[in-house]
Amino acid sequence: MASSASPDISKRKIVNGPGDYVLEDVPHLSDYIPDLPTYPNPLQDNPAYSVVKQYFVHVDDSVPQKVVVHKDGPRGIHFRRAGARQKVYFQPDDVHACIVTCGGLCPGLNTVVREIVCGLYHMYGVKKVLGIDGGYRGFYAKNTVHLNPKVVNVIHKRGGTVLGTSRGGHDTSKIVDSIQDRGINQVYIIGGDGTQRGAALIFEEIRRRGLKVSVAGIPKTIDNDIPVIDKSFGFDTAVEEAQRAINAAHVEAESFENCIGLVKLMGRYSGFIAMYATLASRDVDCCLIPESPFYLEGPGGLFEYIEKRLNEDGHMVVVIAEGAGQELLSESIQSMTDASGNKLLQDVGLWLSQRIKDYFSKQRKMLINLKYIDPTYMIRAVPSNASDNVYCTLLAQSAVHGAMAGYTGFTTGLVNGRHTYIPFNRIIEKQNKVVITDRMWARLLSSTNQPSFLSAKDVVDDKTDLEPSTPLLK
């Protein structure tokens, strides 16, 4: 990023209530622009919505972050419930919105773009929507494209993003200059934690300039590593597509003597795709993720377990997340990062394949077959499935409702099954990771019968850092 500043998270909006109730509220345009006029929500006259009783969200509706509580415990942290409000802060004819997609590809990007456009157009009568071409740098380095329901009608059936994307290219001043010069007053930013960090910087600069511009984020990460929210869009599709690779590896492994099917799945820092794909498959004998260290040689090591499975079954399937075992590889590129600030990872799948081959051929003098499958870009590039399409639609509509109601500096996401508005700082402060002392990881270990690869010290250290389980981990 060109700007080295960090988002100003000191201006958090905290509302306290009885029973230790805490609302982590999101910013509103009226916080820094006085005497803003309000208007009746056009939805009250929309035939599709006017017949729905209690369609508008109550001003005091909130959603708890932690759904499991003790009877005498505090009510805890809450987030503002997403949805349409009775009053809006923009006249439809005055809205000039823009949409940008940033970072890597993920199933559902086009669905989110489509539903933001259609939501603005059909629910609120907004006709001016721009698509920013090529990520953040598109604000100041590329042309824009006019979007309407006809243009985006069938894009949800395609993978990728019709707007194009890129990593990096974030220059806060240039981006906000472009927003101001074009007369844009609603900005919808779709991307992962790095993108949301950039969105927070954009919001802070807009607030500093006193502009009436709502900034809404839609969190995107195929790895499901964004905190607070139940899951990220595209995750269900990724797990479903990963099944194809695992099934292919299993077919190959069963068809050859002493055959190992090795599948590398996405998961730079978090092993959710690998874990859920393994649990869904039931054909996997070993799952390796970044959160759970493993070792190769010696008692209880991976090589010993592989030999045991081959002797008993004649074949096995190993799933490894791309970020697993990086500490075992050469440290030559550990300090290098890509344009988004992510550490560059070495191909642990190819490395592990070679180590397995060398061990069994040179040390054990045992003939094995190994089939290595890396479906990363095939998974990223597919259209979203039915579940993710519905989720993307609701995320997009929640973002539109929030921006029209004057909220800004927020990300929309599912918390305990309810759509909410979450402050940027909560989304970017840490990463969501698999808790290896949690029930779900225990279920995986019992499913695969693999060793935990944990020493007693590892268990103690992990429990020390134990966070509340992600809502995915029931």
Tab-separated table of C-alpha atoms in Angstrom:
chain	number	residue	atom	x	y	z
A	1	MET	CA	0.000	0.000	0.000
A	2	ALA	CA	1.186	3.494	-0.782
A	3	SER	CA	-0.175	4.782	2.526
A	4	SER	CA	1.622	3.516	5.588
A	5	ALA	CA	-1.067	4.809	7.917
A	6	SER	CA	-3.258	2.392	9.797
A	7	PRO	CA	-7.030	2.702	10.260
A	8	ASP	CA	-8.028	4.941	13.169
A	9	ILE	CA	-9.717	2.365	15.360
A	10	SER	CA	-9.631	4.661	18.382
A	11	LYS	CA	-13.017	6.129	17.434
A	12	ARG	CA	-15.003	2.989	18.197
A	13	LYS	CA	-18.707	3.438	18.887
A	14	ILE	CA	-19.529	1.487	22.012
A	15	VAL	CA	-23.014	1.426	23.545
A	16	ASN	CA	-23.405	-0.133	26.996
A	17	GLY	CA	-26.610	-1.505	28.454
A	18	PRO	CA	-27.924	-3.478	31.426
A	19	GLY	CA	-26.553	-6.926	32.156
A	20	ASP	CA	-23.145	-6.032	30.723
A	21	TYR	CA	-24.696	-5.550	27.276
A	22	VAL	CA	-22.163	-4.102	24.821
A	23	LEU	CA	-23.027	-2.937	21.311
A	24	GLU	CA	-20.023	-2.464	19.042
A	25	ASP	CA	-21.750	-0.044	16.719
A	26	VAL	CA	-20.686	1.090	13.268
A	27	PRO	CA	-20.107	4.709	12.182
A	28	HIS	CA	-22.903	6.783	10.686
A	29	LEU	CA	-22.743	9.780	8.370
A	30	SER	CA	-24.527	11.856	11.004
A	31	ASP	CA	-21.583	11.260	13.370
A	32	TYR	CA	-19.511	13.822	11.488
A	33	ILE	CA	-21.973	15.650	9.221
A	34	PRO	CA	-24.582	17.587	11.263
A	35	ASP	CA	-28.218	18.184	10.301
A	36	LEU	CA	-28.417	15.599	7.521
A	37	PRO	CA	-31.932	15.372	6.033
A	38	THR	CA	-33.726	12.003	6.035
A	39	TYR	CA	-36.272	10.599	3.603
A	40	PRO	CA	-38.935	7.869	3.730
A	41	ASN	CA	-37.573	4.516	2.577
A	42	PRO	CA	-38.793	3.859	-1.001
A	43	LEU	CA	-39.362	0.223	-0.029
A	44	GLN	CA	-42.546	1.178	1.786
A	45	ASP	CA	-44.114	1.834	-1.625
A	46	ASN	CA	-42.434	-1.096	-3.380
A	47	PRO	CA	-45.109	-3.722	-4.166
A	48	ALA	CA	-42.619	-6.521	-3.495
A	49	TYR	CA	-41.943	-5.328	0.059
A	50	SER	CA	-44.894	-3.214	1.166
A	51	VAL	CA	-46.978	-6.336	1.883
A	52	VAL	CA	-44.303	-7.771	4.198
A	53	LYS	CA	-45.202	-7.044	7.813
A	54	GLN	CA	-42.410	-5.719	10.012
A	55	TYR	CA	-40.004	-5.600	7.063
A	56	PHE	CA	-38.043	-2.683	8.493
A	57	VAL	CA	-35.454	-3.461	11.147
A	58	HIS	CA	-36.005	-1.843	14.535
A	59	VAL	CA	-33.429	0.773	15.464
A	60	ASP	CA	-32.442	-1.186	18.587
A	61	ASP	CA	-32.149	-4.636	16.986
A	62	SER	CA	-28.765	-6.244	17.635
A	63	VAL	CA	-27.176	-9.687	17.317
A	64	PRO	CA	-24.996	-11.322	20.000
A	65	GLN	CA	-21.509	-12.401	19.012
A	66	LYS	CA	-21.547	-15.279	21.466
A	67	VAL	CA	-24.716	-17.366	21.308
A	68	VAL	CA	-23.841	-19.850	24.095
A	69	VAL	CA	-23.998	-18.144	27.501
A	70	HIS	CA	-24.487	-19.030	31.154
A	71	LYS	CA	-27.642	-17.902	32.935
A	72	ASP	CA	-25.733	-15.602	35.282
A	73	GLY	CA	-23.146	-14.498	32.738
A	74	PRO	CA	-22.908	-11.125	30.964
A	75	ARG	CA	-24.957	-10.504	27.825
A	76	GLY	CA	-21.699	-9.760	26.021
A	77	ILE	CA	-20.798	-8.129	22.716
A	78	HIS	CA	-23.486	-7.429	20.127
A	79	PHE	CA	-23.497	-6.055	16.581
A	80	ARG	CA	-26.113	-3.945	14.856
A	81	ARG	CA	-28.594	-6.037	12.904
A	82	ALA	CA	-28.526	-5.511	9.138
A	83	GLY	CA	-31.589	-4.663	7.110
A	84	ALA	CA	-33.731	-1.886	5.719
A	85	ARG	CA	-34.559	1.132	7.897
A	86	GLN	CA	-37.696	3.282	7.765
A	87	LYS	CA	-35.625	6.386	7.047
A	88	VAL	CA	-32.835	6.724	4.487
A	89	TYR	CA	-30.171	9.387	4.082
A	90	PHE	CA	-29.999	9.408	0.271
A	91	GLN	CA	-32.512	10.322	-2.389
A	92	PRO	CA	-32.373	7.625	-5.112
A	93	ASP	CA	-31.729	10.167	-7.876
A	94	ASP	CA	-28.796	11.597	-5.920
A	95	VAL	CA	-27.011	8.280	-5.389
A	96	HIS	CA	-23.887	7.641	-7.445
A	97	ALA	CA	-22.531	4.265	-6.349
A	98	CYS	CA	-19.436	2.304	-7.300
A	99	ILE	CA	-18.359	-1.318	-6.818
A	100	VAL	CA	-14.810	-2.697	-6.723
A	101	THR	CA	-13.447	-6.247	-6.352
A	102	CYS	CA	-9.930	-6.758	-4.993
A	103	GLY	CA	-7.538	-9.607	-4.214
A	104	GLY	CA	-7.709	-13.216	-5.372
A	105	LEU	CA	-10.636	-14.864	-7.080
A	106	CYS	CA	-13.409	-16.520	-5.108
A	107	PRO	CA	-16.685	-18.182	-6.112
A	108	GLY	CA	-19.548	-15.715	-5.738
A	109	LEU	CA	-17.827	-12.460	-6.663
A	110	ASN	CA	-20.060	-11.927	-9.679
A	111	THR	CA	-23.167	-12.782	-7.665
A	112	VAL	CA	-22.328	-10.072	-5.108
A	113	VAL	CA	-21.729	-7.530	-7.885
A	114	ARG	CA	-25.005	-8.489	-9.563
A	115	GLU	CA	-27.063	-8.247	-6.403
A	116	ILE	CA	-25.627	-4.890	-5.337
A	117	VAL	CA	-26.586	-3.485	-8.736
A	118	CYS	CA	-30.032	-5.105	-8.742
A	119	GLY	CA	-30.645	-4.201	-5.108
A	120	LEU	CA	-29.859	-0.546	-5.711
A	121	TYR	CA	-31.882	-0.484	-8.924
A	122	HIS	CA	-34.974	-2.522	-8.011
A	123	MET	CA	-35.304	-1.801	-4.277
A	124	TYR	CA	-34.255	1.849	-4.175
A	125	GLY	CA	-34.524	3.099	-7.743
A	126	VAL	CA	-30.814	3.975	-8.008
A	127	LYS	CA	-29.745	4.260	-11.647
A	128	LYS	CA	-26.119	5.420	-11.422
A	129	VAL	CA	-23.768	2.558	-10.557
A	130	LEU	CA	-20.142	2.327	-11.703
A	131	GLY	CA	-17.929	-0.728	-11.815
A	132	ILE	CA	-14.272	0.002	-10.976
A	133	ASP	CA	-12.012	-1.955	-13.326
A	134	GLY	CA	-9.082	-3.913	-11.888
A	135	GLY	CA	-9.145	-3.488	-8.110
A	136	TYR	CA	-8.059	-0.477	-6.056
A	137	ARG	CA	-5.767	0.968	-8.721
A	138	GLY	CA	-8.767	1.103	-11.032
A	139	PHE	CA	-10.032	4.145	-9.140
A	140	TYR	CA	-7.215	6.256	-10.577
A	141	ALA	CA	-5.573	4.233	-13.361
A	142	LYS	CA	-8.332	2.588	-15.412
A	143	ASN	CA	-11.702	3.222	-16.945
A	144	THR	CA	-14.999	2.482	-15.251
A	145	VAL	CA	-17.992	0.635	-16.656
A	146	HIS	CA	-21.631	1.584	-16.188
A	147	LEU	CA	-23.611	-1.177	-14.485
A	148	ASN	CA	-27.342	-1.850	-14.639
A	149	PRO	CA	-29.517	-4.969	-14.239
A	150	LYS	CA	-29.288	-5.778	-17.941
A	151	VAL	CA	-25.474	-5.656	-17.937
A	152	VAL	CA	-25.174	-7.924	-14.882
A	153	ASN	CA	-28.160	-10.174	-15.592
A	154	VAL	CA	-26.293	-13.467	-16.117
A	155	ILE	CA	-22.869	-12.788	-14.619
A	156	HIS	CA	-23.626	-14.951	-11.556
A	157	LYS	CA	-23.347	-17.990	-13.832
A	158	ARG	CA	-19.704	-17.192	-14.519
A	159	GLY	CA	-16.647	-17.618	-12.355
A	160	GLY	CA	-14.142	-14.866	-11.611
A	161	THR	CA	-15.172	-11.223	-11.576
A	162	VAL	CA	-16.446	-9.222	-14.534
A	163	LEU	CA	-14.909	-6.115	-12.988
A	164	GLY	CA	-11.401	-7.561	-12.945
A	165	THR	CA	-9.231	-7.607	-9.849
A	166	SER	CA	-5.681	-7.096	-8.638
A	167	ARG	CA	-3.572	-7.155	-5.505
A	168	GLY	CA	-2.103	-4.015	-4.007
A	169	GLY	CA	-2.425	-0.721	-5.860
A	170	HIS	CA	-3.900	1.017	-2.821
A	171	ASP	CA	-3.195	4.746	-2.634
A	172	THR	CA	-5.684	6.241	-0.196
A	173	SER	CA	-5.382	9.865	-1.321
A	174	LYS	CA	-5.678	9.046	-5.028
A	175	ILE	CA	-8.660	6.759	-4.411
A	176	VAL	CA	-10.560	9.308	-2.337
A	177	ASP	CA	-9.652	12.061	-4.825
A	178	SER	CA	-11.221	9.926	-7.557
A	179	ILE	CA	-14.315	9.258	-5.440
A	180	GLN	CA	-14.684	12.966	-4.765
A	181	ASP	CA	-14.024	14.054	-8.351
A	182	ARG	CA	-16.549	11.588	-9.783
A	183	GLY	CA	-19.234	12.590	-7.292
A	184	ILE	CA	-19.485	9.049	-5.901
A	185	ASN	CA	-21.354	8.842	-2.585
A	186	GLN	CA	-21.650	5.091	-2.003
A	187	VAL	CA	-18.622	2.764	-2.251
A	188	TYR	CA	-19.008	-1.009	-2.120
A	189	ILE	CA	-15.715	-2.843	-1.591
A	190	ILE	CA	-15.512	-6.630	-2.007
A	191	GLY	CA	-12.364	-8.322	-0.752
A	192	GLY	CA	-10.480	-10.087	2.029
A	193	ASP	CA	-8.828	-8.800	5.181
A	194	GLY	CA	-6.208	-6.771	3.286
A	195	THR	CA	-8.921	-5.231	1.127
A	196	GLN	CA	-11.053	-4.422	4.182
A	197	ARG	CA	-8.006	-2.817	5.801
A	198	GLY	CA	-7.755	-0.628	2.714
A	199	ALA	CA	-11.484	0.109	2.938
A	200	ALA	CA	-10.976	1.270	6.528
A	201	LEU	CA	-8.283	3.699	5.350
A	202	ILE	CA	-10.604	5.008	2.637
A	203	PHE	CA	-13.384	5.516	5.176
A	204	GLU	CA	-11.076	7.361	7.569
A	205	GLU	CA	-9.919	9.729	4.807
A	206	ILE	CA	-13.510	10.322	3.694
A	207	ARG	CA	-14.486	11.098	7.288
A	208	ARG	CA	-11.492	13.428	7.654
A	209	ARG	CA	-12.618	15.350	4.570
A	210	GLY	CA	-16.211	15.465	5.840
A	211	LEU	CA	-17.657	13.873	2.693
A	212	LYS	CA	-21.163	12.418	2.564
A	213	VAL	CA	-19.951	9.051	1.259
A	214	SER	CA	-20.936	5.668	2.677
A	215	VAL	CA	-18.245	2.975	2.569
A	216	ALA	CA	-19.535	-0.606	2.819
A	217	GLY	CA	-17.432	-3.750	2.770
A	218	ILE	CA	-18.417	-7.282	1.753
A	219	PRO	CA	-15.870	-9.745	3.189
A	220	LYS	CA	-14.384	-12.170	0.662
A	221	THR	CA	-11.992	-14.965	1.479
A	222	ILE	CA	-12.159	-18.481	0.165
A	223	ASP	CA	-10.098	-19.629	3.180
A	224	ASN	CA	-12.786	-18.502	5.671
A	225	ASP	CA	-10.101	-16.716	7.691
A	226	ILE	CA	-12.052	-13.504	8.453
A	227	PRO	CA	-13.023	-13.308	12.145
A	228	VAL	CA	-16.410	-12.666	13.778
A	229	ILE	CA	-18.571	-13.834	10.842
A	230	ASP	CA	-19.987	-17.372	10.658
A	231	LYS	CA	-18.351	-18.015	7.294
A	232	SER	CA	-17.279	-16.191	4.179
A	233	PHE	CA	-19.000	-16.484	0.821
A	234	GLY	CA	-17.422	-18.985	-1.563
A	235	PHE	CA	-16.387	-21.303	1.269
A	236	ASP	CA	-19.221	-23.804	0.729
A	237	THR	CA	-18.451	-23.903	-2.989
A	238	ALA	CA	-14.739	-24.415	-2.311
A	239	VAL	CA	-15.405	-27.351	0.012
A	240	GLU	CA	-17.787	-28.872	-2.513
A	241	GLU	CA	-15.304	-28.522	-5.371
A	242	ALA	CA	-12.478	-29.875	-3.218
A	243	GLN	CA	-14.450	-33.114	-3.047
A	244	ARG	CA	-13.790	-33.682	-6.734
A	245	ALA	CA	-10.041	-33.566	-6.220
A	246	ILE	CA	-10.207	-35.789	-3.138
A	247	ASN	CA	-12.386	-38.294	-4.971
A	248	ALA	CA	-9.927	-38.371	-7.891
A	249	ALA	CA	-7.047	-38.938	-5.470
A	250	HIS	CA	-8.953	-41.771	-3.806
A	251	VAL	CA	-9.746	-43.455	-7.129
A	252	GLU	CA	-6.083	-43.238	-8.153
A	253	ALA	CA	-4.880	-44.515	-4.780
A	254	GLU	CA	-7.205	-47.513	-4.826
A	255	SER	CA	-6.154	-48.474	-8.331
A	256	PHE	CA	-2.414	-48.860	-7.734
A	257	GLU	CA	-0.365	-50.870	-5.280
A	258	ASN	CA	1.014	-48.887	-2.330
A	259	CYS	CA	-0.418	-45.705	-3.765
A	260	ILE	CA	-0.699	-42.370	-2.000
A	261	GLY	CA	-3.079	-39.705	-3.280
A	262	LEU	CA	-1.853	-36.291	-2.115
A	263	VAL	CA	-4.179	-33.288	-2.512
A	264	LYS	CA	-3.097	-29.715	-1.778
A	265	LEU	CA	-5.972	-27.377	-0.937
A	266	MET	CA	-6.145	-23.660	-0.211
A	267	GLY	CA	-5.486	-22.383	3.295
A	268	ARG	CA	-2.601	-19.973	3.672
A	269	TYR	CA	-3.048	-19.430	7.414
A	270	SER	CA	-6.299	-21.261	8.173
A	271	GLY	CA	-7.145	-24.883	7.439
A	272	PHE	CA	-10.931	-24.677	7.213
A	273	ILE	CA	-11.248	-25.864	3.605
A	274	ALA	CA	-8.968	-28.843	4.225
A	275	MET	CA	-10.753	-29.727	7.480
A	276	TYR	CA	-14.290	-29.505	6.135
A	277	ALA	CA	-13.428	-31.208	2.849
A	278	THR	CA	-11.840	-34.046	4.815
A	279	LEU	CA	-14.870	-34.416	7.074
A	280	ALA	CA	-17.236	-34.309	4.102
A	281	SER	CA	-15.214	-36.812	2.074
A	282	ARG	CA	-14.593	-39.644	4.553
A	283	ASP	CA	-11.976	-40.962	2.097
A	284	VAL	CA	-9.088	-39.014	3.662
A	285	ASP	CA	-6.578	-40.772	5.931
A	286	CYS	CA	-4.608	-37.700	6.996
A	287	CYS	CA	-5.330	-33.966	6.992
A	288	LEU	CA	-2.531	-31.452	7.580
A	289	ILE	CA	-3.330	-27.788	8.302
A	290	PRO	CA	-1.300	-24.685	9.270
A	291	GLU	CA	-2.683	-24.595	12.810
A	292	SER	CA	-1.486	-28.105	13.659
A	293	PRO	CA	2.294	-28.655	13.461
A	294	PHE	CA	3.480	-32.037	12.229
A	295	TYR	CA	6.782	-33.805	11.820
A	296	LEU	CA	7.942	-36.384	9.294
A	297	GLU	CA	10.339	-38.876	10.836
A	298	GLY	CA	10.454	-40.743	14.106
A	299	PRO	CA	7.814	-42.393	16.311
A	300	GLY	CA	4.394	-40.849	15.792
A	301	GLY	CA	5.569	-38.978	12.698
A	302	LEU	CA	3.879	-38.731	9.320
A	303	PHE	CA	6.132	-41.288	7.589
A	304	GLU	CA	5.414	-43.900	10.232
A	305	TYR	CA	1.671	-43.320	9.862
A	306	ILE	CA	1.845	-43.516	6.058
A	307	GLU	CA	3.682	-46.849	6.237
A	308	LYS	CA	1.099	-48.181	8.660
A	309	ARG	CA	-1.797	-47.222	6.370
A	310	LEU	CA	-0.089	-48.702	3.308
A	311	ASN	CA	0.603	-51.974	5.130
A	312	GLU	CA	-2.982	-52.230	6.332
A	313	ASP	CA	-4.960	-50.913	3.340
A	314	GLY	CA	-2.486	-50.787	0.445
A	315	HIS	CA	-3.367	-47.138	-0.243
A	316	MET	CA	-4.085	-43.796	1.465
A	317	VAL	CA	-5.216	-40.230	0.799
A	318	VAL	CA	-3.475	-37.195	2.327
A	319	VAL	CA	-4.941	-33.675	2.245
A	320	ILE	CA	-2.620	-30.778	3.009
A	321	ALA	CA	-3.441	-27.053	3.204
A	322	GLU	CA	-1.021	-24.788	1.343
A	323	GLY	CA	0.197	-23.114	4.537
A	324	ALA	CA	0.845	-26.324	6.471
A	325	GLY	CA	4.390	-27.369	7.300
A	326	GLN	CA	5.995	-24.176	6.018
A	327	GLU	CA	8.330	-24.156	9.009
A	328	LEU	CA	9.826	-27.417	7.714
A	329	LEU	CA	10.721	-25.950	4.333
A	330	SER	CA	13.640	-23.733	3.385
A	331	GLU	CA	13.466	-20.255	4.893
A	332	SER	CA	14.758	-18.621	1.711
A	333	ILE	CA	11.514	-16.827	0.884
A	334	GLN	CA	9.924	-16.608	4.322
A	335	SER	CA	10.391	-12.825	4.473
A	336	MET	CA	9.060	-12.134	0.960
A	337	THR	CA	5.474	-10.960	0.413
A	338	ASP	CA	3.118	-10.470	-2.519
A	339	ALA	CA	1.399	-7.205	-3.491
A	340	SER	CA	-1.310	-7.781	-0.873
A	341	GLY	CA	1.228	-8.178	1.917
A	342	ASN	CA	0.777	-11.946	2.206
A	343	LYS	CA	3.864	-14.042	2.884
A	344	LEU	CA	5.003	-15.968	-0.168
A	345	LEU	CA	4.655	-19.675	0.460
A	346	GLN	CA	6.639	-22.495	-1.043
A	347	ASP	CA	4.723	-25.352	-2.646
A	348	VAL	CA	4.405	-27.669	0.332
A	349	GLY	CA	2.609	-30.244	-1.808
A	350	LEU	CA	5.503	-30.744	-4.201
A	351	TRP	CA	7.969	-30.669	-1.309
A	352	LEU	CA	6.063	-33.284	0.672
A	353	SER	CA	5.635	-35.462	-2.416
A	354	GLN	CA	9.392	-35.570	-2.936
A	355	ARG	CA	10.141	-36.178	0.744
A	356	ILE	CA	7.728	-39.126	0.828
A	357	LYS	CA	9.237	-40.615	-2.328
A	358	ASP	CA	12.785	-40.212	-1.030
A	359	TYR	CA	11.986	-41.716	2.349
A	360	PHE	CA	10.297	-44.857	1.074
A	361	SER	CA	12.689	-45.485	-1.822
A	362	LYS	CA	15.959	-44.727	-0.058
A	363	GLN	CA	15.342	-45.529	3.611
A	364	ARG	CA	12.562	-48.125	3.586
A	365	LYS	CA	13.424	-49.636	0.171
A	366	MET	CA	9.696	-49.795	-0.457
A	367	LEU	CA	8.081	-49.257	-3.854
A	368	ILE	CA	5.257	-46.711	-3.730
A	369	ASN	CA	3.145	-44.767	-6.200
A	370	LEU	CA	2.296	-41.143	-5.468
A	371	LYS	CA	-0.310	-39.039	-7.278
A	372	TYR	CA	-0.189	-35.307	-6.546
A	373	ILE	CA	-3.233	-33.112	-7.265
A	374	ASP	CA	-3.370	-29.315	-6.890
A	375	PRO	CA	-6.877	-28.031	-7.799
A	376	THR	CA	-6.353	-24.491	-6.416
A	377	TYR	CA	-7.170	-22.435	-9.491
A	378	MET	CA	-9.922	-24.797	-10.611
A	379	ILE	CA	-11.685	-24.252	-7.283
A	380	ARG	CA	-11.191	-20.481	-7.217
A	381	ALA	CA	-12.501	-19.985	-10.739
A	382	VAL	CA	-15.851	-21.830	-10.579
A	383	PRO	CA	-19.223	-20.098	-10.177
A	384	SER	CA	-20.752	-20.253	-6.709
A	385	ASN	CA	-23.143	-23.051	-5.798
A	386	ALA	CA	-26.766	-22.601	-4.695
A	387	SER	CA	-25.930	-22.094	-1.024
A	388	ASP	CA	-23.318	-19.429	-1.737
A	389	ASN	CA	-25.553	-17.711	-4.303
A	390	VAL	CA	-28.242	-17.187	-1.668
A	391	TYR	CA	-25.647	-16.013	0.862
A	392	CYS	CA	-24.101	-13.574	-1.633
A	393	THR	CA	-27.536	-12.149	-2.410
A	394	LEU	CA	-28.269	-11.452	1.248
A	395	LEU	CA	-24.811	-9.970	1.871
A	396	ALA	CA	-25.212	-7.619	-1.084
A	397	GLN	CA	-28.710	-6.519	-0.075
A	398	SER	CA	-27.586	-5.962	3.533
A	399	ALA	CA	-24.757	-3.725	2.313
A	400	VAL	CA	-27.184	-1.708	0.157
A	401	HIS	CA	-29.664	-1.286	3.032
A	402	GLY	CA	-26.851	-0.144	5.323
A	403	ALA	CA	-25.423	2.410	2.905
A	404	MET	CA	-28.853	3.860	2.107
A	405	ALA	CA	-29.559	4.151	5.845
A	406	GLY	CA	-26.430	6.266	6.250
A	407	TYR	CA	-24.175	3.707	7.903
A	408	THR	CA	-20.547	3.727	6.807
A	409	GLY	CA	-17.214	2.203	7.721
A	410	PHE	CA	-18.769	-1.240	8.121
A	411	THR	CA	-18.557	-4.774	6.820
A	412	THR	CA	-21.681	-6.863	6.508
A	413	GLY	CA	-21.617	-10.495	7.552
A	414	LEU	CA	-23.483	-13.389	9.100
A	415	VAL	CA	-23.155	-13.701	12.904
A	416	ASN	CA	-24.982	-16.592	14.539
A	417	GLY	CA	-27.235	-16.891	11.507
A	418	ARG	CA	-28.229	-13.209	11.428
A	419	HIS	CA	-26.936	-10.565	9.066
A	420	THR	CA	-25.126	-7.754	10.856
A	421	TYR	CA	-23.058	-4.606	10.399
A	422	ILE	CA	-19.560	-5.041	11.849
A	423	PRO	CA	-16.992	-2.251	12.353
A	424	PHE	CA	-13.946	-2.543	10.093
A	425	ASN	CA	-11.598	-2.812	13.054
A	426	ARG	CA	-13.153	-6.103	14.183
A	427	ILE	CA	-12.700	-7.629	10.742
A	428	ILE	CA	-9.049	-6.673	10.324
A	429	GLU	CA	-7.665	-7.091	13.847
A	430	LYS	CA	-6.860	-10.813	13.553
A	431	GLN	CA	-7.462	-13.923	11.449
A	432	ASN	CA	-9.963	-16.695	11.996
A	433	LYS	CA	-8.187	-20.016	12.543
A	434	VAL	CA	-9.028	-23.609	13.318
A	435	VAL	CA	-8.780	-24.238	17.063
A	436	ILE	CA	-7.055	-27.607	17.279
A	437	THR	CA	-8.219	-28.196	20.857
A	438	ASP	CA	-11.844	-27.719	19.752
A	439	ARG	CA	-14.492	-30.372	19.137
A	440	MET	CA	-14.437	-30.101	15.344
A	441	TRP	CA	-10.747	-30.921	15.064
A	442	ALA	CA	-11.300	-33.822	17.465
A	443	ARG	CA	-14.042	-35.075	15.141
A	444	LEU	CA	-11.636	-34.920	12.229
A	445	LEU	CA	-8.969	-36.874	14.119
A	446	SER	CA	-11.502	-39.546	15.007
A	447	SER	CA	-12.674	-39.674	11.374
A	448	THR	CA	-9.212	-40.119	9.843
A	449	ASN	CA	-7.616	-41.983	12.795
A	450	GLN	CA	-4.461	-39.954	12.159
A	451	PRO	CA	-2.051	-38.989	14.927
A	452	SER	CA	-2.531	-35.525	16.387
A	453	PHE	CA	1.219	-34.846	15.933
A	454	LEU	CA	0.945	-32.796	19.136
A	455	SER	CA	3.229	-32.987	22.115
A	456	ALA	CA	1.886	-32.207	25.580
A	457	LYS	CA	3.529	-28.771	25.333
A	458	ASP	CA	1.722	-28.058	22.043
A	459	VAL	CA	-1.647	-28.766	23.687
A	460	VAL	CA	-0.889	-26.479	26.633
A	461	ASP	CA	0.289	-23.666	24.327
A	462	ASP	CA	-2.806	-23.949	22.139
A	463	LYS	CA	-5.176	-23.873	25.101
A	464	THR	CA	-3.393	-20.783	26.397
A	465	ASP	CA	-4.240	-18.971	23.146
A	466	LEU	CA	-7.696	-20.512	22.862
A	467	GLU	CA	-10.277	-18.138	21.382
A	468	PRO	CA	-14.062	-18.623	21.393
A	469	SER	CA	-14.897	-21.204	18.756
A	470	THR	CA	-15.870	-19.887	15.355
A	471	PRO	CA	-19.616	-20.356	14.701
A	472	LEU	CA	-18.675	-22.961	12.088
A	473	LEU	CA	-17.303	-25.139	14.873
A	474	LYS	CA	-20.481	-26.477	16.427
